[in-house]
Coordinates of C-alpha atoms and ligand atoms in Angstrom, one line a residue:
Chain A
M244 CA 17.9 -34.6 28.0
T245 CA 20.4 -33.0 26.1
T246 CA 18.1 -30.6 24.0
L247 CA 18.9 -27.0 25.4
P248 CA 15.9 -25.0 26.5
N249 CA 14.5 -22.4 24.5
S250 CA 15.2 -19.9 27.1
T251 CA 16.0 -19.8 30.8
D252 CA 14.0 -17.8 33.6
K253 CA 17.5 -16.6 35.0
K254 CA 20.9 -16.5 33.5
L255 CA 23.0 -17.0 36.0
G256 CA 26.9 -16.1 35.5
L257 CA 29.8 -14.6 36.5
V258 CA 31.6 -11.0 35.3
I259 CA 35.0 -11.4 35.3
D260 CA 37.5 -8.2 35.4
L261 CA 40.5 -8.9 34.0
D262 CA 41.5 -5.0 34.9
V263 CA 41.7 -5.8 38.6
C264 CA 42.7 -10.0 38.4
V265 CA 46.4 -10.4 40.2
G266 CA 46.4 -13.7 39.0
C267 CA 46.9 -14.8 42.8
H268 CA 45.1 -18.2 41.7
A269 CA 43.4 -18.2 45.1
C270 CA 40.1 -18.5 43.1
V271 CA 41.6 -21.7 41.5
V272 CA 42.2 -23.2 44.7
N273 CA 39.3 -22.2 46.7
C274 CA 37.0 -23.9 43.7
K275 CA 39.0 -26.9 43.9
E276 CA 38.8 -27.4 47.4
W277 CA 35.1 -26.7 47.7
N278 CA 34.1 -28.8 44.6
T279 CA 36.0 -31.6 45.9
G280 CA 34.0 -32.1 49.0
G281 CA 30.9 -30.7 47.5
Y282 CA 29.0 -31.5 44.4
G283 CA 29.6 -35.4 42.6
A284 CA 32.9 -36.8 43.0
P285 CA 35.9 -35.7 44.8
L286 CA 38.1 -33.6 42.1
A287 CA 41.5 -35.9 42.0
D288 CA 44.9 -35.1 41.9
E289 CA 47.5 -37.5 40.3
D290 CA 51.1 -37.8 41.5
A291 CA 49.8 -34.9 43.4
Y292 CA 53.5 -34.6 45.2
G293 CA 55.6 -36.3 42.3
S294 CA 57.0 -35.0 39.6
A295 CA 54.3 -34.7 37.0
P296 CA 51.4 -34.0 39.2
S297 CA 48.2 -33.7 37.0
G298 CA 44.9 -33.3 38.1
A299 CA 40.9 -32.2 37.4
W300 CA 40.0 -28.3 37.9
L301 CA 37.3 -26.6 37.2
N302 CA 38.7 -23.0 37.3
R303 CA 42.2 -22.1 35.7
I304 CA 44.2 -18.6 34.9
H305 CA 46.2 -18.1 32.1
T306 CA 48.3 -15.1 32.1
F307 CA 48.8 -13.2 28.7
E308 CA 51.1 -10.4 27.6
I309 CA 49.6 -7.8 25.5
T310 CA 52.0 -5.5 23.2
P311 CA 49.7 -2.4 22.0
E312 CA 51.5 -1.1 18.9
D313 CA 52.4 2.4 20.7
A314 CA 52.6 1.2 24.2
P315 CA 55.0 -1.0 26.4
A316 CA 53.4 -4.7 27.1
S317 CA 51.2 -5.1 29.6
I318 CA 50.2 -8.5 31.4
V319 CA 46.8 -9.5 31.9
H320 CA 45.6 -12.7 34.1
F321 CA 42.9 -14.6 32.7
P322 CA 40.8 -16.5 34.8
K323 CA 38.7 -19.2 32.8
S324 CA 36.2 -21.4 34.1
C325 CA 32.7 -22.8 32.3
L326 CA 30.9 -19.7 30.9
H327 CA 27.5 -21.4 30.9
C328 CA 26.7 -21.0 27.4
E329 CA 23.1 -20.1 26.1
D330 CA 23.9 -22.6 23.3
A331 CA 26.2 -24.9 24.6
P332 CA 27.5 -27.4 22.2
C333 CA 28.9 -29.4 24.8
V334 CA 25.3 -30.3 26.0
T335 CA 23.9 -31.0 22.4
V336 CA 26.8 -33.3 21.9
C337 CA 26.3 -35.7 24.8
P338 CA 24.5 -38.9 24.1
T339 CA 23.6 -40.0 27.7
G340 CA 21.8 -36.9 28.7
A341 CA 24.2 -36.5 31.6
S342 CA 25.3 -33.1 30.4
Y343 CA 22.5 -30.9 30.8
K344 CA 21.6 -27.1 31.0
R345 CA 18.9 -25.8 33.9
T346 CA 15.7 -24.2 32.5
D347 CA 14.9 -22.3 35.8
D348 CA 19.0 -20.6 36.1
G349 CA 20.4 -21.8 33.1
I350 CA 23.4 -23.3 35.2
V351 CA 25.3 -26.2 32.8
L352 CA 25.6 -29.3 35.0
V353 CA 27.0 -32.9 34.5
D354 CA 24.8 -35.6 36.3
E355 CA 27.9 -38.0 37.3
D356 CA 26.0 -41.1 37.4
K357 CA 24.7 -41.2 34.0
C358 CA 28.3 -40.1 32.6
I359 CA 30.0 -42.6 30.5
G360 CA 32.9 -40.9 30.2
C361 CA 33.2 -40.4 26.8
G362 CA 34.5 -37.4 26.7
L363 CA 32.8 -35.7 23.3
C364 CA 31.5 -32.7 25.1
A365 CA 35.0 -31.8 26.2
W366 CA 35.7 -32.0 22.7
A367 CA 32.9 -30.2 21.9
C368 CA 33.4 -27.1 24.4
P369 CA 35.9 -24.4 22.6
Y370 CA 37.2 -22.8 25.8
G371 CA 38.6 -25.8 27.6
A372 CA 35.8 -25.5 30.3
R373 CA 35.8 -29.6 31.2
E374 CA 37.9 -31.9 32.2
M375 CA 37.7 -35.7 32.8
D376 CA 38.0 -36.7 36.5
P377 CA 41.5 -39.0 36.4
V378 CA 39.9 -41.3 39.4
E379 CA 36.1 -41.5 38.9
N380 CA 36.4 -40.9 34.7
V381 CA 33.6 -38.7 34.7
M382 CA 33.4 -35.3 33.5
K383 CA 33.7 -32.2 35.5
K384 CA 32.7 -28.8 35.2
C385 CA 32.4 -25.7 36.9
T386 CA 28.5 -26.2 38.7
L387 CA 28.5 -22.1 39.2
C388 CA 28.6 -23.7 42.9
V389 CA 24.8 -24.6 42.8
D390 CA 25.6 -26.0 46.3
R391 CA 26.3 -22.9 47.9
I392 CA 24.3 -20.0 45.8
Y393 CA 21.2 -21.7 47.1
N394 CA 22.1 -23.5 50.6
E395 CA 20.0 -21.7 53.5
N396 CA 22.8 -23.8 55.8
I397 CA 25.3 -21.0 55.2
P398 CA 25.1 -17.5 56.2
E399 CA 24.3 -15.3 53.1
V400 CA 27.2 -13.7 52.7
D401 CA 28.7 -17.2 51.6
R402 CA 25.7 -17.9 49.1
V403 CA 27.7 -17.0 46.2
P404 CA 30.3 -19.4 44.5
A405 CA 33.6 -19.8 46.2
C406 CA 35.8 -17.9 43.6
V407 CA 33.5 -15.0 44.0
R408 CA 33.8 -15.5 47.7
T409 CA 37.2 -15.6 48.0
C410 CA 38.9 -13.1 45.5
P411 CA 40.7 -10.7 47.1
A412 CA 40.7 -8.3 44.2
E413 CA 37.0 -8.9 43.8
A414 CA 37.9 -9.7 40.1
R415 CA 34.9 -11.7 39.7
H416 CA 31.4 -10.8 40.5
F417 CA 27.9 -13.3 40.4
G418 CA 24.6 -12.3 39.3
D419 CA 21.5 -12.7 36.9
F420 CA 22.2 -11.3 33.3
S421 CA 18.6 -11.5 32.5
D422 CA 17.8 -8.7 34.6
P423 CA 19.3 -5.7 33.2
N424 CA 19.5 -3.8 36.7
S425 CA 21.4 -6.5 38.3
D426 CA 25.0 -5.7 39.3
V427 CA 26.6 -7.9 36.7
S428 CA 24.3 -6.3 33.8
R429 CA 25.3 -3.1 34.7
M430 CA 29.0 -3.3 35.0
V431 CA 28.4 -5.4 31.7
A432 CA 27.0 -2.3 30.4
D433 CA 29.3 0.2 32.0
R434 CA 32.8 -0.9 31.3
G435 CA 31.9 -2.9 27.5
G436 CA 31.8 -6.6 29.0
F437 CA 32.4 -9.0 25.8
D438 CA 32.4 -12.5 25.1
L439 CA 35.2 -14.8 24.5
M440 CA 35.3 -16.6 20.8
P441 CA 31.6 -15.1 19.6
E442 CA 32.7 -16.9 16.4
Q443 CA 32.0 -20.1 18.0
N444 CA 28.5 -18.8 18.3
T445 CA 27.9 -20.5 21.7
K446 CA 26.3 -17.4 23.1
P447 CA 28.3 -17.4 26.7
V448 CA 26.5 -16.0 29.3
N449 CA 29.8 -15.2 31.7
K450 CA 31.0 -12.0 30.2
Y451 CA 34.6 -9.9 31.1
L452 CA 35.4 -7.0 31.8
P453 CA 38.7 -5.4 29.7
P454 CA 41.7 -3.9 31.3
R455 CA 41.0 0.0 32.2
P456 CA 43.0 1.7 29.5
K457 CA 46.2 2.6 30.4
S458 CA 47.5 6.3 30.7
H459 CA 50.4 7.6 28.3
P460 CA 51.6 10.4 30.0
S461 CA 53.1 12.7 27.5
D462 CA 56.1 13.6 29.5
P463 CA 58.3 10.6 29.6
S464 CA 59.5 9.8 33.1
P465 CA 62.3 11.2 34.5
S466 CA 65.1 9.3 33.1
I467 CA 67.6 7.4 34.8
S468 CA 71.2 8.5 34.3
K469 CA 73.0 5.2 32.9
S470 CA 76.1 6.6 33.8
D471 CA 78.3 6.1 37.0
A472 CA 78.8 10.2 37.0
I473 CA 77.7 11.4 40.8
N474 CA 76.6 15.4 40.6
A475 CA 75.8 15.2 44.3
K476 CA 76.5 19.0 45.8
G477 CA 76.2 20.0 49.7
F478 CA 78.2 17.6 52.5
L479 CA 77.4 14.5 50.1
G480 CA 79.1 16.2 47.1
W481 CA 82.4 17.1 49.7
V482 CA 82.6 13.6 50.4
D483 CA 82.3 12.5 46.9
R484 CA 85.0 14.8 46.0
A485 CA 87.4 14.1 48.9
L486 CA 87.0 9.9 48.5
E487 CA 87.6 11.1 44.7
K488 CA 91.3 12.4 46.0
L489 CA 92.2 9.7 48.0
Chain B
M64 CA 43.8 -34.1 19.1
H65 CA 45.2 -36.9 20.7
P66 CA 44.8 -40.2 18.3
A67 CA 43.3 -43.1 20.4
I68 CA 44.1 -46.2 18.9
S69 CA 40.5 -47.3 20.5
V70 CA 38.9 -44.9 18.3
I71 CA 41.0 -45.3 15.4
F72 CA 40.4 -48.9 14.9
F73 CA 36.6 -48.3 15.4
T74 CA 36.3 -45.9 12.9
V75 CA 38.2 -47.9 10.4
S76 CA 37.4 -51.6 11.6
S77 CA 33.2 -50.7 11.7
G78 CA 33.5 -48.4 8.5
A79 CA 34.8 -51.7 6.5
G80 CA 32.1 -53.9 8.7
F81 CA 29.4 -51.6 7.8
G82 CA 30.4 -51.2 4.0
F83 CA 30.5 -54.8 3.3
L84 CA 26.9 -55.1 5.2
A85 CA 25.3 -52.5 3.0
M86 CA 26.5 -54.8 0.3
L87 CA 25.6 -57.7 1.5
G88 CA 22.4 -56.3 2.1
L89 CA 21.9 -54.5 -1.7
G90 CA 22.1 -58.7 -2.7
V91 CA 25.1 -58.7 -4.6
P92 CA 25.6 -62.3 -5.6
M93 CA 27.6 -64.4 -3.4
P94 CA 28.5 -68.0 -3.3
N95 CA 25.9 -70.7 -2.6
G96 CA 25.6 -72.6 0.5
P97 CA 25.3 -72.1 4.2
L98 CA 29.0 -71.8 4.6
A99 CA 29.6 -69.1 2.7
A100 CA 27.1 -66.9 4.2
F101 CA 28.2 -67.7 7.3
I102 CA 31.5 -66.7 6.6
A103 CA 30.8 -63.9 5.1
S104 CA 28.2 -62.7 7.8
A105 CA 30.7 -63.4 10.3
I106 CA 33.4 -60.9 8.7
A107 CA 31.1 -58.5 8.0
V108 CA 29.6 -58.7 11.6
G109 CA 32.8 -59.2 13.2
L110 CA 34.3 -56.2 11.9
A111 CA 31.5 -53.8 12.9
V112 CA 30.8 -55.3 16.4
V113 CA 34.8 -55.4 17.1
G114 CA 35.1 -51.8 16.3
L115 CA 32.0 -50.7 18.2
L116 CA 33.9 -52.6 21.3
S117 CA 37.0 -51.3 20.9
S118 CA 35.3 -47.8 21.3
T119 CA 33.5 -48.8 24.4
F120 CA 37.2 -49.4 25.5
H121 CA 37.7 -45.5 25.2
L122 CA 34.5 -44.6 27.7
G123 CA 35.2 -44.2 31.7
H124 CA 32.3 -46.0 32.3
P125 CA 31.6 -48.7 29.6
E126 CA 29.2 -50.3 31.8
R127 CA 27.0 -47.4 31.9
A128 CA 27.2 -47.6 27.4
W129 CA 23.4 -48.3 27.0
R130 CA 22.5 -45.1 28.3
A131 CA 24.2 -43.5 25.0
F132 CA 21.0 -45.1 23.3
T133 CA 18.7 -42.5 24.9
Q134 CA 19.9 -39.0 23.4
W135 CA 19.0 -39.6 19.9
R136 CA 17.0 -36.5 19.6
S137 CA 20.2 -34.5 19.8
S138 CA 23.3 -36.0 20.0
W139 CA 25.4 -37.8 16.9
L140 CA 26.8 -40.4 19.2
S141 CA 23.7 -41.3 20.4
R142 CA 22.1 -41.8 16.7
E143 CA 25.4 -43.6 15.8
G144 CA 24.8 -46.2 18.7
V145 CA 20.9 -46.6 17.7
C146 CA 21.7 -46.9 14.3
A147 CA 24.3 -49.8 15.0
V148 CA 22.4 -51.9 17.2
V149 CA 19.5 -51.3 14.7
T150 CA 21.3 -52.2 11.8
L151 CA 23.1 -55.1 13.3
G152 CA 19.6 -56.7 14.8
L153 CA 18.0 -56.3 11.1
Y154 CA 21.3 -58.2 9.8
G155 CA 21.0 -60.6 12.7
V156 CA 17.3 -62.0 11.2
Y157 CA 18.6 -61.4 7.8
G158 CA 21.8 -63.3 7.6
L159 CA 20.5 -66.0 10.1
N160 CA 17.6 -66.7 7.4
W161 CA 20.2 -66.3 4.9
I162 CA 22.6 -69.3 6.2
F163 CA 20.0 -71.4 7.1
S164 CA 17.0 -71.3 4.1
D165 CA 20.0 -70.1 1.5
E166 CA 17.3 -67.3 0.6
R167 CA 17.8 -63.4 1.4
I168 CA 15.1 -61.3 2.3
A169 CA 15.1 -58.4 -0.4
W170 CA 13.4 -56.0 1.3
L171 CA 15.2 -56.5 5.2
G172 CA 18.4 -56.4 3.1
Y173 CA 17.8 -52.6 1.9
L174 CA 16.9 -51.6 5.2
V175 CA 20.2 -53.3 6.5
S176 CA 22.0 -51.4 3.5
F177 CA 20.1 -48.4 4.3
G178 CA 21.0 -48.9 7.7
S179 CA 24.7 -49.6 7.0
I180 CA 25.1 -46.1 5.4
L181 CA 23.3 -44.1 8.0
T182 CA 25.7 -45.7 10.7
V183 CA 28.7 -44.8 9.2
F184 CA 27.4 -41.4 8.3
T185 CA 26.6 -40.6 12.1
T186 CA 29.8 -41.9 12.6
A187 CA 31.1 -39.1 10.6
M188 CA 28.9 -37.0 11.9
I189 CA 30.4 -36.9 15.2
Y190 CA 33.5 -35.5 14.1
A191 CA 31.9 -33.0 11.4
Q192 CA 29.6 -31.2 14.1
L193 CA 32.4 -30.4 15.9
R194 CA 33.0 -26.2 15.1
T195 CA 36.1 -26.2 17.9
V196 CA 37.9 -28.3 15.2
P197 CA 37.8 -26.6 12.1
A198 CA 39.8 -29.1 9.9
W199 CA 36.7 -32.0 10.6
N200 CA 34.0 -29.2 10.6
S201 CA 33.1 -29.7 7.0
W202 CA 30.7 -31.9 4.5
M203 CA 33.5 -33.7 3.0
T204 CA 34.1 -35.4 6.6
P205 CA 31.1 -37.9 5.8
V206 CA 31.5 -38.0 1.9
C207 CA 35.4 -39.4 2.9
Y208 CA 34.2 -42.0 5.5
L209 CA 31.2 -42.9 3.2
L210 CA 33.5 -43.6 0.0
F211 CA 36.1 -45.4 2.2
S212 CA 33.4 -47.7 3.8
I213 CA 31.7 -48.4 0.6
T214 CA 35.0 -49.0 -1.1
C215 CA 36.1 -51.5 1.7
G216 CA 32.7 -53.1 1.4
V217 CA 33.1 -53.5 -2.4
M218 CA 36.3 -55.0 -2.7
L219 CA 35.2 -57.7 0.4
V220 CA 32.5 -58.2 -1.4
A221 CA 34.2 -59.1 -4.7
A222 CA 36.9 -61.1 -2.7
F223 CA 34.3 -63.3 -1.2
G224 CA 31.5 -63.2 -4.3
E225 CA 33.9 -64.4 -7.0
W226 CA 35.9 -66.5 -4.4
N227 CA 37.9 -69.5 -6.5
R228 CA 37.3 -67.6 -9.5
V229 CA 38.9 -64.9 -11.6
A230 CA 37.8 -61.7 -10.8
S231 CA 35.8 -60.1 -13.4
H232 CA 37.0 -57.1 -15.1
S233 CA 33.9 -55.1 -14.5
T234 CA 34.1 -56.1 -10.9
L235 CA 37.7 -54.8 -10.4
S236 CA 36.9 -51.5 -12.9
I237 CA 34.2 -50.7 -10.4
I238 CA 36.8 -51.1 -7.4
L239 CA 39.4 -49.0 -9.4
G240 CA 37.0 -46.4 -9.5
L241 CA 36.0 -46.6 -6.0
L242 CA 39.7 -46.3 -4.9
V243 CA 40.7 -43.4 -7.3
V244 CA 37.3 -41.8 -6.4
A245 CA 37.6 -42.3 -2.2
W246 CA 41.1 -41.2 -2.3
A247 CA 40.8 -38.1 -4.6
M248 CA 38.4 -36.8 -2.1
K249 CA 40.3 -37.8 1.0
I250 CA 43.3 -35.3 -1.0
I251 CA 40.7 -32.9 -1.2
W252 CA 39.7 -33.2 2.5
W253 CA 43.8 -32.9 3.1
R254 CA 44.0 -29.4 1.1
N255 CA 40.7 -28.5 2.7
A256 CA 42.0 -29.0 6.3
D257 CA 45.4 -27.3 5.5
L258 CA 43.0 -24.0 4.8
S259 CA 40.2 -24.6 7.6
T260 CA 43.0 -23.4 10.2
L261 CA 41.3 -21.3 13.3
Q262 CA 42.5 -18.4 11.9
A263 CA 40.8 -18.8 8.5
R264 CA 37.7 -19.5 11.0
G265 CA 38.2 -15.9 12.7
S266 CA 39.5 -17.3 16.2
D267 CA 43.1 -16.5 17.7
T268 CA 44.5 -15.6 20.8
G269 CA 43.1 -12.2 20.5
T270 CA 39.3 -13.6 20.3
A271 CA 39.9 -16.5 22.7
T272 CA 40.7 -13.5 25.1
G273 CA 38.9 -10.7 23.7
L274 CA 41.6 -8.6 24.0
G275 CA 43.1 -8.9 20.7
G276 CA 41.6 -5.4 20.2
I277 CA 44.3 -3.9 22.4
G278 CA 47.2 -5.2 21.0
N279 CA 49.3 -8.3 19.9
V280 CA 48.2 -11.3 22.7
K281 CA 50.7 -13.9 23.6
L282 CA 50.5 -16.5 26.2
L283 CA 52.9 -15.6 28.8
E284 CA 52.0 -18.3 31.6
R285 CA 50.1 -21.8 31.1
P286 CA 48.0 -22.0 34.1
H287 CA 49.9 -25.2 35.4
T288 CA 53.5 -26.3 35.1
G289 CA 52.3 -29.8 34.1
E290 CA 50.3 -31.2 31.6
N291 CA 46.2 -31.7 32.1
Y292 CA 43.4 -33.6 30.4
L293 CA 43.1 -30.5 28.1
T294 CA 46.8 -30.6 26.8
R295 CA 46.8 -34.1 26.7
E296 CA 43.7 -34.8 25.0
M297 CA 43.3 -31.6 22.7
V298 CA 46.4 -29.7 22.4
H299 CA 48.6 -32.8 20.7
K300 CA 51.1 -31.8 18.4
V301 CA 52.7 -35.0 17.3
G302 CA 51.1 -35.9 14.0
R303 CA 51.8 -32.3 12.9
K304 CA 55.5 -33.0 12.5
H305 CA 55.4 -35.6 9.9
A306 CA 52.2 -35.3 8.3
N307 CA 53.5 -35.0 4.7
K308 CA 55.4 -38.5 5.2
L309 CA 52.3 -39.8 7.0
R310 CA 50.0 -38.6 4.1
M311 CA 52.3 -40.4 1.2
I312 CA 52.4 -43.4 3.6
A313 CA 48.8 -43.6 4.0
L314 CA 48.3 -43.1 -0.1
G315 CA 50.9 -45.7 -0.9
F316 CA 49.3 -48.5 1.3
G317 CA 45.6 -47.4 0.7
A318 CA 45.8 -46.3 -2.7
V319 CA 48.7 -47.1 -5.0
V320 CA 49.0 -51.0 -3.9
P321 CA 45.4 -51.5 -3.9
I322 CA 45.1 -50.0 -7.5
L323 CA 48.4 -51.9 -8.6
I324 CA 47.2 -55.2 -7.6
C325 CA 43.8 -54.6 -9.2
L326 CA 45.5 -53.7 -12.3
L327 CA 47.4 -56.4 -12.5
Q328 CA 44.4 -58.5 -11.9
I329 CA 43.2 -57.5 -14.8
L330 CA 46.4 -58.0 -17.1
F331 CA 47.3 -61.2 -16.3
E332 CA 43.7 -63.0 -14.8
M333 CA 44.9 -64.0 -11.7
S334 CA 42.9 -65.4 -8.7
V335 CA 40.3 -63.1 -6.9
A336 CA 42.4 -64.6 -3.4
F337 CA 44.8 -61.3 -3.9
L338 CA 42.1 -58.8 -3.7
S339 CA 42.2 -59.9 -0.3
L340 CA 45.6 -58.5 0.3
A341 CA 44.6 -55.6 -1.7
F342 CA 41.9 -55.3 1.2
L343 CA 44.5 -55.7 3.6
S344 CA 47.1 -53.0 2.1
L345 CA 43.9 -50.4 2.0
L346 CA 43.0 -51.3 5.6
F347 CA 46.8 -50.3 6.9
G348 CA 46.5 -47.4 4.8
L349 CA 43.3 -46.4 6.4
F350 CA 44.8 -46.6 9.9
V351 CA 47.4 -44.3 8.6
E352 CA 44.8 -41.8 7.3
R353 CA 42.5 -42.3 10.5
W354 CA 45.8 -41.6 12.6
L355 CA 46.1 -38.5 11.1
F356 CA 42.8 -37.4 10.9
F357 CA 43.1 -37.2 14.7
A358 CA 46.9 -36.4 15.0
E359 CA 46.7 -33.4 12.4
A360 CA 43.5 -31.8 14.1
K361 CA 43.5 -28.3 15.8
H362 CA 41.2 -27.6 18.6
A363 CA 40.0 -24.3 19.6
V364 CA 41.0 -24.8 23.2
S365 CA 45.0 -24.6 21.9
L366 CA 44.6 -21.5 21.2
Y367 CA 44.6 -20.6 25.3
Y368 CA 47.7 -23.3 25.3
D369 CA 50.0 -22.2 22.9
Ligands
LIG571 S1 31.9 -23.1 28.6 FE1 32.1 -24.9 27.4 S2 31.6 -26.7 29.1 FE2 30.8 -24.5 29.6 S3 28.7 -24.2 28.6 FE3 30.4 -23.6 27.2 S4 30.7 -24.7 25.7 FE4 29.7 -25.9 27.5
LIG572 S1 31.7 -37.4 28.8 FE1 29.8 -37.4 30.0 S2 28.9 -35.7 30.0 FE2 30.2 -35.5 28.5 S3 29.2 -35.8 26.5 FE3 29.9 -37.9 27.2 S4 28.5 -38.7 28.6 FE4 28.4 -36.8 28.3
LIG573 S1 31.6 -20.8 40.6 FE1 32.3 -22.6 41.8 S2 32.7 -24.2 40.4 FE2 32.7 -22.5 38.9 S3 34.7 -21.6 39.2 FE3 33.6 -20.6 40.4 S4 34.1 -22.0 42.6 FE4 34.6 -23.3 40.6

């Protein structure tokens, strides 16, 4: 059914910390690795070793430059995967019932056997979180690694999404946002977590944590002299002066 | 947005077909005899069905297309499929009865007309519902689709109904009126689309990343060096380059030529066959208009890519 549940028992999702993401793309690669062998059809690539490679990925890292009015520009790496929105427009537009939001945990999934590959859900998502598989011609999206988080065949420590498990900087955190005392809820409260494009009224579950404010030291850092003049004293000064005289 | 030929053809062709069906259902005067009934039905149903078939070429899995009839409670695309098939089914009964008994069942015809209009409306709503594409996300979108569909339908019905005769002035004035109203609405739509930017809706790279409060946000690196499904499908740019010229071409073929043909017919009492020429010109103008509808539209995801 592509009508949305009125509420879900849990709200599973991710917190992505833009302060610590180093833009290494490890989560992107591990997401592809896990999901190409897990839920649904493999995640295909076309022309993978050619001049114009292209393929379906469920998680991508963009890099932005932010220039404050009174400080130098800074770089923010920006991981983006499905936000498992509460009012997911991608679900309601689906004509086949392939796209759905689960009532128990709020995960948004595609039943690939029902998907006709019309692409309308990708048009409805403001965040670019859905990509058509170029070989299977069905819609692909982040599954929140449903085949890991409940998987009793893997060690407990691995029962989190692949991207969360692999991030070397711990920039991605997984948890239940319906519980105000969960780690993710507290992180969002402490750090001022925010929604992407709230004006699209999608009510994303995933939250982003802003970069921590940069310090603006009042003393400018010791300036490095631009001229070649050397003011060395002692032995080095003697060498300098001796060489000068040669 | 990527202007896929299959979808452009679908919206124009089935728009014209369902417009024609709507007029036939209203019981407008048509020539007597089974042959006329057959030809009119074949053209109307043909245009509608060819359009629908072409839209299934756009699908990744056309063999599963029947599943698209199941989610009419929430999905406009599903509603469109249901309306189209029900309307064509009703017309099947209406048209066969017309061909074999040379009589048209009025109440069934009204149902066909209602269903046809509803089908065109649902087609337009597939696009108009998308908050992600501000240019489409307006009540004017279905109004334009409906006006163009009705204009096509009235033109076709006039070309057939008065076959071999001189078109009556009243028919021609209705067509003229419709052409003017439909294209005037389209010009207003264009104006509105130009104003309905993502920025006007409060979205920019700052809200897309949530970092706008810190400073000016600008993309430094895309996630991949190459293209991906999103950039091909939604971050398409060619249309915006020649938009103004193409709008003129759409207006020229879609409005000016058909209007001139109608005026000439009023002045010189020409055969109604010329209306078919006007229709073909309108159709071409609508193809250009529909190409622009997609190619010019900007999707919210472009904020992450440029
Ligand atoms: S991020 Fe996009 S694909 Fe994911 S639930 Fe929200 S609208 Fe749907
Ligand atoms: S592409 Fe598949 S999942 Fe997306 S709307 Fe179409 S049928 Fe539904
Ligand atoms: S939760 Fe799983 S599917 Fe989603 S981005 Fe992370 S690794 Fe990929």
